[in-house]
mmCIF file of C-alpha atoms and ligand atoms in Angstrom:
data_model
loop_
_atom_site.group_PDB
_atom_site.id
_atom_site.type_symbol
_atom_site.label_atom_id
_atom_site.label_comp_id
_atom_site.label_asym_id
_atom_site.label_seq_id
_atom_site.Cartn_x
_atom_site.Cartn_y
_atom_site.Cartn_z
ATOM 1 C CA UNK H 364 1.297 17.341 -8.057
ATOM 2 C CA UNK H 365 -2.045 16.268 -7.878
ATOM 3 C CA UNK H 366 -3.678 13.700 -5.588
ATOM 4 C CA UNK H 367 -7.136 12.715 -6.982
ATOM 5 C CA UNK H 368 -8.134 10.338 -3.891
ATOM 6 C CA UNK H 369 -7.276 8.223 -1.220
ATOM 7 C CA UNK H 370 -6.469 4.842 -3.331
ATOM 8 C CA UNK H 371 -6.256 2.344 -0.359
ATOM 9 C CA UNK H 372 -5.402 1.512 3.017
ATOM 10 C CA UNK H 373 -2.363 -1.198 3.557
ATOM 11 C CA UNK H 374 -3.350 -2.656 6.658
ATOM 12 C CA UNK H 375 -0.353 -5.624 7.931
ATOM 13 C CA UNK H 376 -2.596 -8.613 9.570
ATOM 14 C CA UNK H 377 -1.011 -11.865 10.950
ATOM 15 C CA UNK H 378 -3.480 -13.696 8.848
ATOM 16 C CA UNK H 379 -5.994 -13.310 6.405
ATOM 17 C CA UNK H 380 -7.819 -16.246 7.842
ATOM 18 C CA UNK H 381 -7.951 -15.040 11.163
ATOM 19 C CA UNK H 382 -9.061 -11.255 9.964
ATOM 20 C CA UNK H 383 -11.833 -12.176 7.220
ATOM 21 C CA UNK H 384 -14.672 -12.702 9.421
ATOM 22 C CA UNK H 385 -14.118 -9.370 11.097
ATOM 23 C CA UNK H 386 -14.223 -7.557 7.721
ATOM 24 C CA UNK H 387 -16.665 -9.803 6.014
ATOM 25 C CA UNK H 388 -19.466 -10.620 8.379
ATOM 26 C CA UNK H 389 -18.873 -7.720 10.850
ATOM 27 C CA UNK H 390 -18.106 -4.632 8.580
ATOM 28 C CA UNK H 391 -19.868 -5.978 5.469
ATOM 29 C CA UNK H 392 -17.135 -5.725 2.954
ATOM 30 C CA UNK H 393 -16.419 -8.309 0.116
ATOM 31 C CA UNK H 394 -13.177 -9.195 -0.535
ATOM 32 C CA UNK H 395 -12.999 -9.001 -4.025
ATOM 33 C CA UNK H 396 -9.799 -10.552 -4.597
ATOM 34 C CA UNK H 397 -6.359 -11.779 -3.104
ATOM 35 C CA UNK H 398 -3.704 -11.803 -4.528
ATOM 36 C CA UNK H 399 0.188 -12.924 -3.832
ATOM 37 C CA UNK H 400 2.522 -10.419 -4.897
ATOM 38 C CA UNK H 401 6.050 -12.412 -4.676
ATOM 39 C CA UNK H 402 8.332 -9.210 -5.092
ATOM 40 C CA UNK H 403 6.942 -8.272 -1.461
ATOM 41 C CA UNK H 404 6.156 -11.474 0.042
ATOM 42 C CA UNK H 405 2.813 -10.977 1.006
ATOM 43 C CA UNK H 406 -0.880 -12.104 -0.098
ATOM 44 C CA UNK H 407 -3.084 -9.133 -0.320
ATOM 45 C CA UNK H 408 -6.406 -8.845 0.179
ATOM 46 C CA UNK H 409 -9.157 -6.290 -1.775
ATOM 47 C CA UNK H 410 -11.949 -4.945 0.087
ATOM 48 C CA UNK H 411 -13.049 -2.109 -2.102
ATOM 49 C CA UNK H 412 -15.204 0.809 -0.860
ATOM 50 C CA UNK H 413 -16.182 3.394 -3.215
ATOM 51 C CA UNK H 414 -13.416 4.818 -4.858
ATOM 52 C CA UNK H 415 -11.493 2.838 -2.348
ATOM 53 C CA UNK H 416 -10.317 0.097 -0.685
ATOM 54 C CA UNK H 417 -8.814 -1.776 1.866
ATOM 55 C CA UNK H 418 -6.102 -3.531 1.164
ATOM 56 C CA UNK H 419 -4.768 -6.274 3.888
ATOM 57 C CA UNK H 420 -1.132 -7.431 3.585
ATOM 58 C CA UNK H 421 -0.435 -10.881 4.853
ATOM 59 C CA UNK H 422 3.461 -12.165 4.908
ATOM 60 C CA UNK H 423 4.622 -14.804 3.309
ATOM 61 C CA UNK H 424 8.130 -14.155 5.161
ATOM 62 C CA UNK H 425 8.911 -13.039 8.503
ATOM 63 C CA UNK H 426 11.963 -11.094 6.659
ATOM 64 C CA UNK H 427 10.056 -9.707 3.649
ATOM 65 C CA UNK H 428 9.221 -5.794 4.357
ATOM 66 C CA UNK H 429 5.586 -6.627 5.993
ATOM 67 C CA UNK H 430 6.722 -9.186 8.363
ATOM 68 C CA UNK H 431 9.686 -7.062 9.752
ATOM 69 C CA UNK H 432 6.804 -4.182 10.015
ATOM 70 C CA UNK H 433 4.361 -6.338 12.217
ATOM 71 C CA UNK H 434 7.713 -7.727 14.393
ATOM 72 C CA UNK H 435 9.015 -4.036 14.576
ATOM 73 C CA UNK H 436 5.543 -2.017 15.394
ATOM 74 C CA UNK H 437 2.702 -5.024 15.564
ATOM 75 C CA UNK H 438 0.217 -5.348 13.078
ATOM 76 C CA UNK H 439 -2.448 -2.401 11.652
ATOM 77 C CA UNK H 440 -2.415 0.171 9.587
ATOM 78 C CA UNK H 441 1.174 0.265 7.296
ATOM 79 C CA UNK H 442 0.672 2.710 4.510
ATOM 80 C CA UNK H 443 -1.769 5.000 2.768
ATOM 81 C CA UNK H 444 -1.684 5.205 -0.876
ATOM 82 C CA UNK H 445 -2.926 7.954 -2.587
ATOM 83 C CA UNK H 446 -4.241 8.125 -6.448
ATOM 84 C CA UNK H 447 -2.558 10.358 -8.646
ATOM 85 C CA UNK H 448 -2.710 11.171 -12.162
ATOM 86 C CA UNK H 449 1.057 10.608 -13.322
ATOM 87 C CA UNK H 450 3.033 9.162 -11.066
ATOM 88 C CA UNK H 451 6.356 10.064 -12.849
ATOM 89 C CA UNK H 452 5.663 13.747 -12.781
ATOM 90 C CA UNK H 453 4.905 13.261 -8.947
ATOM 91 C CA UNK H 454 8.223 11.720 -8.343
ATOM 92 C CA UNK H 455 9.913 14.148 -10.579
ATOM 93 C CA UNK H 456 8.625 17.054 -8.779
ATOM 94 C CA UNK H 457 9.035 15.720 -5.423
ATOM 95 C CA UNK H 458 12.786 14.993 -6.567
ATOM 96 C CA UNK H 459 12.965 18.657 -7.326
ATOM 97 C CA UNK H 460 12.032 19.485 -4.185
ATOM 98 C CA UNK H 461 14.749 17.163 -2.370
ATOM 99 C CA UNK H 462 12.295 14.713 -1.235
ATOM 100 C CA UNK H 463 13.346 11.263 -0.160
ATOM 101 C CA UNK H 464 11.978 8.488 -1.561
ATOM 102 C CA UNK H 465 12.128 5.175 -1.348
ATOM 103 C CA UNK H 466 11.452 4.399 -5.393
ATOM 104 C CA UNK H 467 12.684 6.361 -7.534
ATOM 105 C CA UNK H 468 11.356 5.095 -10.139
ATOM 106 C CA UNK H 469 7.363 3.679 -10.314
ATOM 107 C CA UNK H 470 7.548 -0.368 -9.780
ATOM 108 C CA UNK H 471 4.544 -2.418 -10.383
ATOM 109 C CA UNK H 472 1.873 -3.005 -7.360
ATOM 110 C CA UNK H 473 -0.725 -5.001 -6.780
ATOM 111 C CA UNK H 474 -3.352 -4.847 -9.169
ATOM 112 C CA UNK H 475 -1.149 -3.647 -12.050
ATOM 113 C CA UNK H 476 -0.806 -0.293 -10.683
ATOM 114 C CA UNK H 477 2.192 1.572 -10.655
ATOM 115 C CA UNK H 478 3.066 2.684 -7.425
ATOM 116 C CA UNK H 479 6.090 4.494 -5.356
ATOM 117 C CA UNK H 480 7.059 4.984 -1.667
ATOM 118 C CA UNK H 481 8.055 8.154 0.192
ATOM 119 C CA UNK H 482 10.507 7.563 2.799
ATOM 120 C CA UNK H 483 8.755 7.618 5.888
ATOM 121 C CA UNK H 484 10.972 9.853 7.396
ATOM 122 C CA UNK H 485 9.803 12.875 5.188
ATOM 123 C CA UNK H 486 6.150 11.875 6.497
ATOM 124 C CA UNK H 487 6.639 12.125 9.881
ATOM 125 C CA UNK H 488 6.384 8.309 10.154
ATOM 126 C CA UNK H 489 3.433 7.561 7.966
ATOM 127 C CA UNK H 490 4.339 5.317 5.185
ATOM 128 C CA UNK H 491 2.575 7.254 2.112
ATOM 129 C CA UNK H 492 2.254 5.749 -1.183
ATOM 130 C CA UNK H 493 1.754 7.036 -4.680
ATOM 131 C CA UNK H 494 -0.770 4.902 -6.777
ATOM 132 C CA UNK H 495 -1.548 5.525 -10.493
ATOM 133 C CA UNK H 496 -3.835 2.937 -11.924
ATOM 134 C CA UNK H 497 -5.566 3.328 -15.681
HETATM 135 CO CO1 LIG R 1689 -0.380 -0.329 -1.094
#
């Protein structure tokens, strides 16, 4: 298995309105793009940074996965992806090795990258991400 870099940052925010100034004029970063991503009802904002990026997760509905995540455990940081080079060889090989996962199988993310979860419980509670873009 081999992670190249950290991809992005999933950060849960109650709104991008309310968080854009802090990254924009305060940080300096450019959202690039946002995007709604239906499948996870959320709109997510790009900040990139180098060879990565931010990526802020607004819900679109207080039962879809990131608005049960900000009522369970408030809003911040909610996953870290990280880049790999074949994402079905890393979920093979963590399968092998009895690892839980969330997707079995690569689904598509935003972006058009393929991505998978780890269950959190094998991460000692950090929500880690697999990310395999071209
Ligand atoms: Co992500």
């Amino acid at each position: 298995m081999k992670i190249l870099h950290i991809d992005h940052i999933g950060i849960a925010v109650e709104s991008l309105e309310q968080v854009r100034a802090f990254y924009t004029d305060t940080l300096g970063l450019a959202i690039q793009d946002v995007e709604h991503v239906e499948e996870q009802k959320v709109n997510v904002a790009f900040l990139p940074i180098t060879d990565s990026e931010l990526e802020l997760l607004e819900s679109t509905d207080p039962d879809g996965p990131i608005g049960k995540f900000i009522k369970t455990k408030g809003k911040g940081i909610q996953h870290i992806a990280f880049r790999v080079e074949n994402i079905e060889d890393c979920l093979q090989e963590l399968k092998s090795k009895g690892v839980r996962l969330i997707d079995e199988k690569p689904r598509m993310g935003a972006g058009g990258a393929k991505i998978a979860f780890i269950h959190p419980k094998e991460s000692h509670g950090v929500l880690v991400e697999l990310c395999e873009r071209d």
